[in-house]
Short mmCIF file of C-alpha atoms in Angstrom, two decimals:
data_model
loop_
_atom_site.label_atom_id
_atom_site.label_comp_id
_atom_site.label_asym_id
_atom_site.label_seq_id
_atom_site.Cartn_x
_atom_site.Cartn_y
_atom_site.Cartn_z
CA MET W 1 46.22 58.92 8.45
CA PHE W 2 46.84 56.66 11.42
CA CYS W 3 44.72 54.13 13.29
CA PRO W 4 43.59 55.51 16.68
CA GLU W 5 43.57 51.99 18.18
CA CYS W 6 47.02 50.66 17.16
CA GLY W 7 48.73 53.80 15.84
CA SER W 8 49.54 52.21 12.48
CA SER W 9 49.68 54.53 9.50
CA ASP W 10 50.63 52.14 6.71
CA LYS W 11 47.56 49.90 6.61
CA GLU W 12 44.31 50.04 4.70
CA MET W 13 41.70 51.91 6.67
CA ILE W 14 38.14 50.70 7.19
CA GLY W 15 36.25 53.74 8.34
CA ASN W 16 38.36 55.36 11.08
CA ILE W 17 40.45 52.28 11.99
CA CYS W 18 42.86 50.02 10.17
CA ILE W 19 41.77 46.74 8.62
CA ASP W 20 43.51 44.62 11.28
CA CYS W 21 41.76 46.38 14.15
CA PHE W 22 38.46 46.25 12.25
CA LEU W 23 38.73 42.49 11.76
CA LYS W 24 39.37 41.85 15.46
CA ASN W 25 35.67 42.28 16.26
CA TYR W 26 34.21 41.72 12.80
CA GLN W 27 31.72 38.94 12.14
CA PHE W 28 30.54 38.57 8.57
CA LEU W 29 27.82 36.04 9.39
CA LYS W 30 24.92 36.44 11.78
CA ILE W 31 22.56 33.72 12.97
CA PRO W 32 20.43 33.44 16.15
CA GLU W 33 21.59 31.02 18.82
CA ASN W 34 18.07 29.60 19.07
CA ILE W 35 15.61 29.30 16.20
CA LYS W 36 12.04 28.08 16.38
CA ILE W 37 10.07 26.68 13.47
CA THR W 38 6.45 25.46 13.41
CA VAL W 39 5.89 22.30 11.38
CA CYS W 40 2.75 20.31 10.61
CA LYS W 41 3.12 16.92 12.26
CA HIS W 42 1.05 15.28 9.53
CA CYS W 43 2.48 16.57 6.24
CA ASN W 44 5.67 18.44 7.35
CA ALA W 45 4.41 21.75 5.99
CA LYS W 46 6.34 24.69 7.48
CA TYR W 47 4.75 27.86 8.82
CA TYR W 48 6.82 30.63 7.29
CA GLN W 49 6.12 34.36 7.01
CA GLY W 50 2.46 33.96 7.84
CA LYS W 51 1.66 30.99 5.62
CA TRP W 52 2.15 27.24 5.38
CA ILE W 53 4.63 26.09 2.72
CA ASP W 54 6.83 23.17 1.65
CA GLU W 55 4.56 20.23 2.27
CA ASP W 56 5.94 16.69 2.31
CA ILE W 57 9.63 17.47 2.81
CA PRO W 58 11.78 15.49 5.29
CA GLU W 59 12.39 16.90 8.78
CA GLU W 60 16.13 17.14 8.12
CA GLU W 61 15.50 19.24 5.01
CA ILE W 62 13.20 21.53 7.03
CA ILE W 63 16.01 22.14 9.53
CA TYR W 64 18.56 22.94 6.82
CA ARG W 65 16.16 25.32 5.08
CA THR W 66 15.40 27.00 8.39
CA LEU W 67 19.11 27.57 9.02
CA GLU W 68 19.55 29.03 5.54
CA ASP W 69 16.56 31.35 6.05
CA ASN W 70 18.05 32.73 9.26
CA ILE W 71 21.61 33.33 8.05
CA GLU W 72 22.66 36.91 7.27
CA ILE W 73 25.94 37.57 5.42
CA ASP W 74 27.61 40.97 5.22
CA ASP W 75 27.42 42.48 1.75
CA MET W 76 31.18 43.15 1.82
CA ILE W 77 31.97 39.41 1.84
CA GLU W 78 32.77 37.67 -1.45
CA ASP W 79 33.02 33.99 -2.49
CA GLU W 80 31.39 32.77 0.70
CA ILE W 81 31.07 29.04 1.43
CA ILE W 82 28.60 27.94 4.12
CA ASP W 83 28.66 24.42 5.58
CA LEU W 84 25.65 23.37 7.68
CA GLU W 85 25.55 20.27 9.85
CA ILE W 86 23.02 18.73 12.21
CA VAL W 87 25.17 17.40 15.04
CA GLN W 88 22.41 15.62 16.95
CA MET W 89 18.69 15.60 17.68
CA ARG W 90 17.47 15.96 21.26
CA GLY W 91 13.75 15.41 21.08
CA THR W 92 12.42 18.29 19.00
CA ILE W 93 15.68 20.29 19.21
CA ALA W 94 18.35 19.99 16.53
CA GLU W 95 21.86 20.99 17.62
CA CYS W 96 23.58 22.43 14.56
CA THR W 97 26.92 23.89 13.51
CA ILE W 98 27.64 26.48 10.83
CA ASP W 99 31.12 26.81 9.35
CA ALA W 100 31.62 29.77 7.05
CA ILE W 101 34.45 30.89 4.79
CA GLY W 102 34.46 34.25 3.03
CA GLU W 103 36.80 36.74 1.42
CA PHE W 104 37.07 40.27 2.76
CA LYS W 105 39.27 42.63 0.73
CA GLY W 106 41.49 39.76 -0.35
CA ARG W 107 41.69 38.14 3.08
CA GLU W 108 40.15 34.76 3.82
CA LEU W 109 37.99 34.72 6.93
CA ARG W 110 36.61 31.70 8.77
CA GLU W 111 33.81 31.62 11.32
CA HIS W 112 32.15 28.88 13.36
CA TYR W 113 28.76 28.99 15.08
CA ASN W 114 26.59 26.72 17.16
CA THR W 115 22.82 27.10 17.07
CA ASN W 116 19.70 25.16 17.99
CA VAL W 117 16.61 24.70 15.84
CA GLN W 118 13.51 23.84 17.86
CA ILE W 119 10.66 22.22 15.97
CA LYS W 120 7.21 22.99 17.27
CA ASN W 121 4.63 20.49 16.05
CA SER W 122 1.25 21.78 14.99
CA THR W 123 -1.45 20.97 12.44
CA CYS W 124 -1.78 22.96 9.24
CA PRO W 125 -5.26 24.03 8.07
CA THR W 126 -5.27 21.48 5.24
CA CYS W 127 -4.52 18.53 7.53
CA SER W 128 -6.96 19.90 10.09
CA LYS W 129 -9.67 19.78 7.45
CA ARG W 130 -8.66 16.29 6.38
CA ASN W 131 -8.61 14.94 9.92
CA SER W 132 -12.04 16.41 10.66
CA GLY W 133 -13.65 14.66 7.68
CA TYR W 134 -13.86 17.77 5.51
CA TYR W 135 -15.07 17.41 1.94
CA GLU W 136 -16.23 19.84 -0.74
CA ILE W 137 -17.83 17.65 -3.38
CA VAL W 138 -19.81 14.41 -3.59
CA ILE W 139 -19.91 12.53 -6.90
CA GLN W 140 -22.94 10.27 -7.08
CA LEU W 141 -22.30 7.56 -9.67
CA ARG W 142 -25.50 6.11 -11.10
CA ALA W 143 -26.67 4.31 -14.26
CA ASP W 144 -29.72 5.35 -16.27
CA GLU W 145 -32.53 2.76 -16.47
CA ARG W 146 -30.21 -0.01 -15.24
CA GLU W 147 -27.89 -0.99 -12.41
CA LEU W 148 -24.19 -0.24 -12.37
CA LYS W 149 -22.15 -3.23 -13.48
CA PRO W 150 -19.34 -4.53 -11.23
CA GLU W 151 -16.76 -3.81 -13.93
CA GLU W 152 -18.01 -0.22 -14.19
CA ILE W 153 -17.63 0.28 -10.44
CA GLN W 154 -14.17 -1.26 -10.52
CA LYS W 155 -13.11 1.02 -13.38
CA ALA W 156 -14.60 4.08 -11.65
CA ASP W 157 -12.64 3.27 -8.48
CA GLU W 158 -9.48 2.95 -10.55
CA ILE W 159 -10.03 6.29 -12.32
CA ILE W 160 -10.74 8.08 -9.03
CA TYR W 161 -7.66 6.63 -7.35
CA ASN W 162 -5.38 7.57 -10.24
CA VAL W 163 -6.72 11.12 -10.60
CA LEU W 164 -6.57 11.89 -6.87
CA ASN W 165 -3.12 10.37 -6.55
CA LYS W 166 -1.88 12.64 -9.34
CA GLN W 167 -3.69 15.71 -8.01
CA PHE W 168 -2.39 15.21 -4.45
CA LYS W 169 1.05 16.43 -5.53
CA LYS W 170 -0.38 19.95 -5.90
CA ASP W 171 -3.66 19.78 -3.96
CA LYS W 172 -3.49 18.33 -0.45
CA LEU W 173 -7.28 18.16 -0.29
CA ALA W 174 -7.28 15.71 -3.20
CA TYR W 175 -8.34 12.72 -1.13
CA LEU W 176 -11.31 10.38 -0.94
CA HIS W 177 -12.95 10.99 2.43
CA GLU W 178 -15.64 8.33 2.03
CA ARG W 179 -16.91 5.81 -0.49
CA ALA W 180 -20.55 4.97 0.24
CA VAL W 181 -22.12 1.93 -1.43
CA LEU W 182 -25.84 2.42 -1.89
CA LYS W 183 -28.55 0.37 -3.57
CA GLU W 184 -28.79 2.92 -6.38
CA GLY W 185 -25.03 3.37 -6.90
CA ILE W 186 -21.81 4.69 -5.32
CA ASP W 187 -21.20 8.05 -3.64
CA TYR W 188 -17.63 9.42 -3.58
CA TYR W 189 -16.89 12.15 -1.00
CA ILE W 190 -13.84 14.13 -2.15
CA GLY W 191 -11.94 16.74 -0.14
CA SER W 192 -11.30 19.27 -2.90
CA TYR W 193 -13.90 20.63 -5.31
CA LYS W 194 -11.17 21.41 -7.86
CA SER W 195 -9.80 17.86 -7.78
CA GLY W 196 -13.34 16.48 -7.66
CA LYS W 197 -14.00 18.17 -11.00
CA LYS W 198 -10.87 16.49 -12.38
CA VAL W 199 -12.29 13.17 -11.19
CA LEU W 200 -15.63 13.94 -12.82
CA ASN W 201 -13.93 14.74 -16.13
CA GLY W 202 -11.97 11.48 -15.94
CA LEU W 203 -15.14 9.48 -15.35
CA LYS W 204 -17.01 11.22 -18.17
CA ASN W 205 -14.10 10.75 -20.59
CA HIS W 206 -14.32 7.01 -20.01
CA PHE W 207 -18.02 6.39 -19.47
CA GLY W 208 -19.71 9.41 -21.03
CA GLY W 209 -23.07 10.20 -19.46
CA THR W 210 -24.83 13.28 -18.16
CA SER W 211 -24.14 15.20 -14.97
CA LYS W 212 -25.94 17.74 -12.82
CA GLU W 213 -24.56 19.88 -9.99
CA SER W 214 -26.53 20.76 -6.86
CA PRO W 215 -24.83 23.17 -4.43
CA ARG W 216 -25.91 23.01 -0.79
CA LEU W 217 -25.22 25.75 1.74
CA ILE W 218 -23.43 24.32 4.78
CA SER W 219 -22.23 27.38 6.72
CA GLU W 220 -21.03 30.95 6.56
CA ASP W 221 -17.52 32.29 7.21
CA LYS W 222 -18.00 34.57 10.23
CA SER W 223 -14.94 36.67 9.44
CA THR W 224 -15.77 37.35 5.78
CA GLY W 225 -19.50 36.69 5.63
CA LYS W 226 -18.88 34.40 2.66
CA ARG W 227 -21.30 31.51 2.26
CA LEU W 228 -19.73 28.06 2.16
CA TYR W 229 -21.21 25.37 -0.07
CA ARG W 230 -20.78 21.69 -0.74
CA ILE W 231 -21.44 20.44 -4.23
CA TRP W 232 -23.37 17.26 -5.01
CA VAL W 233 -22.81 16.05 -8.58
CA SER W 234 -25.01 13.34 -10.05
CA LEU W 235 -23.19 11.50 -12.84
CA ARG W 236 -25.61 9.23 -14.67
CA LEU W 237 -23.99 6.68 -16.94
CA PRO W 238 -25.92 6.06 -20.18
CA LYS W 239 -28.53 3.34 -20.50
CA PHE W 240 -26.42 1.92 -23.33
CA GLN W 241 -22.87 0.60 -23.42
CA ILE W 242 -20.38 -0.14 -26.17
CA GLY W 243 -21.75 -2.98 -28.27
CA ASP W 244 -25.43 -2.24 -27.61
CA ILE W 245 -27.86 -1.63 -30.46
CA ILE W 246 -29.67 1.70 -30.31
CA GLU W 247 -32.16 3.69 -32.31
CA PHE W 248 -31.47 7.37 -32.78
CA GLU W 249 -33.81 9.50 -34.87
CA ASP W 250 -34.06 7.57 -38.17
CA LYS W 251 -30.95 5.42 -37.66
CA ILE W 252 -30.29 2.09 -35.98
CA GLY W 253 -26.69 1.51 -34.98
CA GLN W 254 -24.29 -0.32 -32.74
CA ILE W 255 -22.42 1.78 -30.16
CA ILE W 256 -18.69 1.71 -30.93
CA ASP W 257 -17.32 4.55 -28.77
CA ILE W 258 -18.38 6.74 -25.85
CA ASN W 259 -16.61 9.81 -24.45
CA ALA W 260 -17.36 13.03 -22.59
CA ASP W 261 -18.51 14.88 -25.72
CA LYS W 262 -20.44 12.41 -27.82
CA THR W 263 -21.34 8.82 -28.67
CA LEU W 264 -20.23 7.16 -31.90
CA ALA W 265 -22.27 4.40 -33.56
CA SER W 266 -22.13 2.32 -36.72
CA ASN W 267 -25.31 2.18 -38.80
CA ILE W 268 -26.23 -1.52 -39.00
CA LYS W 269 -27.87 -1.06 -42.41
CA THR W 270 -25.17 0.97 -44.19
CA CYS W 271 -22.12 0.47 -41.94
CA GLU W 272 -21.65 4.24 -42.00
CA LYS W 273 -20.69 5.91 -38.74
CA PHE W 274 -22.80 8.58 -37.05
CA SER W 275 -22.62 10.37 -33.72
CA PHE W 276 -24.79 12.33 -31.34
CA SER W 277 -24.09 14.67 -28.43
CA TRP W 278 -25.29 14.22 -24.86
CA ALA W 279 -27.73 17.07 -25.43
CA LYS W 280 -29.68 14.62 -27.60
CA TYR W 281 -29.36 11.70 -25.21
CA ASP W 282 -33.10 11.60 -24.48
CA ASN W 283 -33.74 10.80 -28.16
CA VAL W 284 -31.87 7.49 -27.90
CA LYS W 285 -33.67 4.17 -27.45
CA VAL W 286 -31.91 0.89 -26.66
CA ILE W 287 -33.00 -1.84 -29.07
CA GLU W 288 -30.84 -4.70 -27.88
CA LYS W 289 -28.13 -5.20 -25.27
CA ARG W 290 -24.82 -6.59 -26.43
CA GLU W 291 -25.15 -9.74 -24.35
CA ASP W 292 -28.45 -10.54 -26.09
CA ILE W 293 -27.15 -10.21 -29.65
CA GLN W 294 -27.53 -13.40 -31.68
CA LYS W 295 -24.67 -15.29 -33.27
CA THR W 296 -24.65 -17.35 -36.42
CA SER W 297 -22.34 -18.68 -39.15
CA VAL W 298 -21.49 -17.72 -42.71
CA ILE W 299 -22.39 -20.66 -44.97
CA SER W 300 -21.58 -19.23 -48.41
CA LYS W 301 -20.30 -16.09 -50.07
CA SER W 302 -20.55 -14.55 -53.53
CA PRO W 303 -19.76 -11.13 -55.03
CA SER W 304 -23.38 -10.08 -54.57
CA ASN W 305 -24.56 -12.07 -51.53
CA LEU W 306 -23.56 -13.26 -48.11
CA GLU W 307 -25.44 -16.37 -47.02
CA ILE W 308 -25.82 -17.00 -43.31
CA LEU W 309 -27.61 -19.53 -41.15
CA ASN W 310 -30.87 -18.06 -39.89
CA PRO W 311 -30.45 -18.23 -36.07
CA ASP W 312 -34.22 -18.51 -35.59
CA ASP W 313 -34.96 -21.60 -37.71
CA TYR W 314 -31.49 -22.63 -39.04
CA SER W 315 -32.49 -22.07 -42.66
CA ALA W 316 -30.28 -20.34 -45.25
CA TYR W 317 -30.66 -16.57 -45.29
CA ASP W 318 -29.34 -14.23 -48.01
CA ILE W 319 -27.92 -10.79 -47.29
CA ASP W 320 -26.96 -8.25 -49.93
CA MET W 321 -23.17 -7.91 -50.03
CA LEU W 322 -21.62 -4.67 -48.78
CA GLU W 323 -17.97 -3.79 -49.06
CA GLU W 324 -17.62 -4.08 -45.27
CA TYR W 325 -18.82 -7.73 -45.41
CA ARG W 326 -16.11 -8.92 -47.82
CA ASP W 327 -13.75 -9.80 -44.96
CA PHE W 328 -16.24 -12.43 -43.74
CA ASN W 329 -15.31 -15.97 -44.76
CA ILE W 330 -17.29 -19.18 -45.00
CA GLY W 331 -17.44 -20.81 -41.58
CA ASP W 332 -16.92 -17.55 -39.66
CA GLU W 333 -19.09 -17.00 -36.60
CA ILE W 334 -20.63 -13.53 -36.77
CA GLU W 335 -23.11 -11.46 -34.81
CA VAL W 336 -26.40 -10.41 -36.37
CA VAL W 337 -29.29 -8.15 -35.39
CA LYS W 338 -32.86 -8.63 -36.59
CA VAL W 339 -34.81 -5.44 -37.35
CA ASP W 340 -38.22 -5.51 -39.07
CA GLU W 341 -37.68 -9.23 -39.88
CA ILE W 342 -34.38 -8.46 -41.64
CA PHE W 343 -31.00 -9.70 -40.37
CA TYR W 344 -28.00 -7.36 -40.42
CA PRO W 345 -24.42 -8.56 -39.76
CA LEU W 346 -22.42 -6.59 -37.20
CA LEU W 347 -18.84 -5.55 -37.65
CA THR W 348 -16.21 -6.30 -35.02
CA ILE W 349 -15.90 -3.71 -32.25
CA LYS W 350 -12.26 -3.08 -31.61
CA LYS W 351 -12.55 -0.93 -28.48
CA LYS W 352 -12.45 -2.73 -25.15
CA LEU W 353 -15.90 -3.20 -23.70
CA ASN W 354 -14.78 -2.22 -20.17
#
């Protein structure tokens, strides 16, 4: 069989012509001379195949990925090596070169191309929402039967910042749109409901408390008919804090831990620990705030008694010895609570009060 173009009959044939004639017009790589890509000017998200992807990647990386997406290589090529280079930027146009090496039936082929990538700046839906002041959830931080303390507000701000900063890597609506300081507390307007719930969980894990959601209809999607809501969440911190003395059912205890699920207290009479869930929060009464707890000194100690200085009249006062009191030493300053004219020593609270 001979090649109809060159007449050769001793060469490998590709279809109806020899390999040399085939390779004269053969290009194993295809790429458009001009490529356009739409990029969000705020977060660098790329509009690709009908959706926005790849947020927060550098412009240079967007150009290289765009070149890779538009390259087509013949299936007959093996061991290909593609070298991409941005030669220069002219405004929003990147002048690029593509150098390709590939093997075709044992022969090494090299090709060189010039192409332009034009970047069209736009705004993705997420950034459009953010720039327009969009938010999906409002967390209203309040305190029950008291005012929020400055250290509580500071800690809440810290928790919210940390949670949103972490969530932003996967949720671009995880931002604080507004922080409103009101007489009754602080309102936090958060872009994403999903991330707002993460914030709420973080606050409850630290402060405890009770919460209530109130959805409010704001509009309706005309294309789908779906109703759109914003969620207001009232998070009410408990009337007590760590260190406070409370009465719960038939027990009087000092609060030693608070979390999202329950509150832990130490019985001041027996030193035994007990807990209660937030469902029973209304059954709790605050007896004494931590800052009002009296202090006194240990003046003597025996196997059966602990003698303290009565903080009311400075007389000697005997307390039956419990195992938990044996670490007290003469001269120690301790805290005591008076209930029904009886003084009870308090054990040290190891958890940070903030």
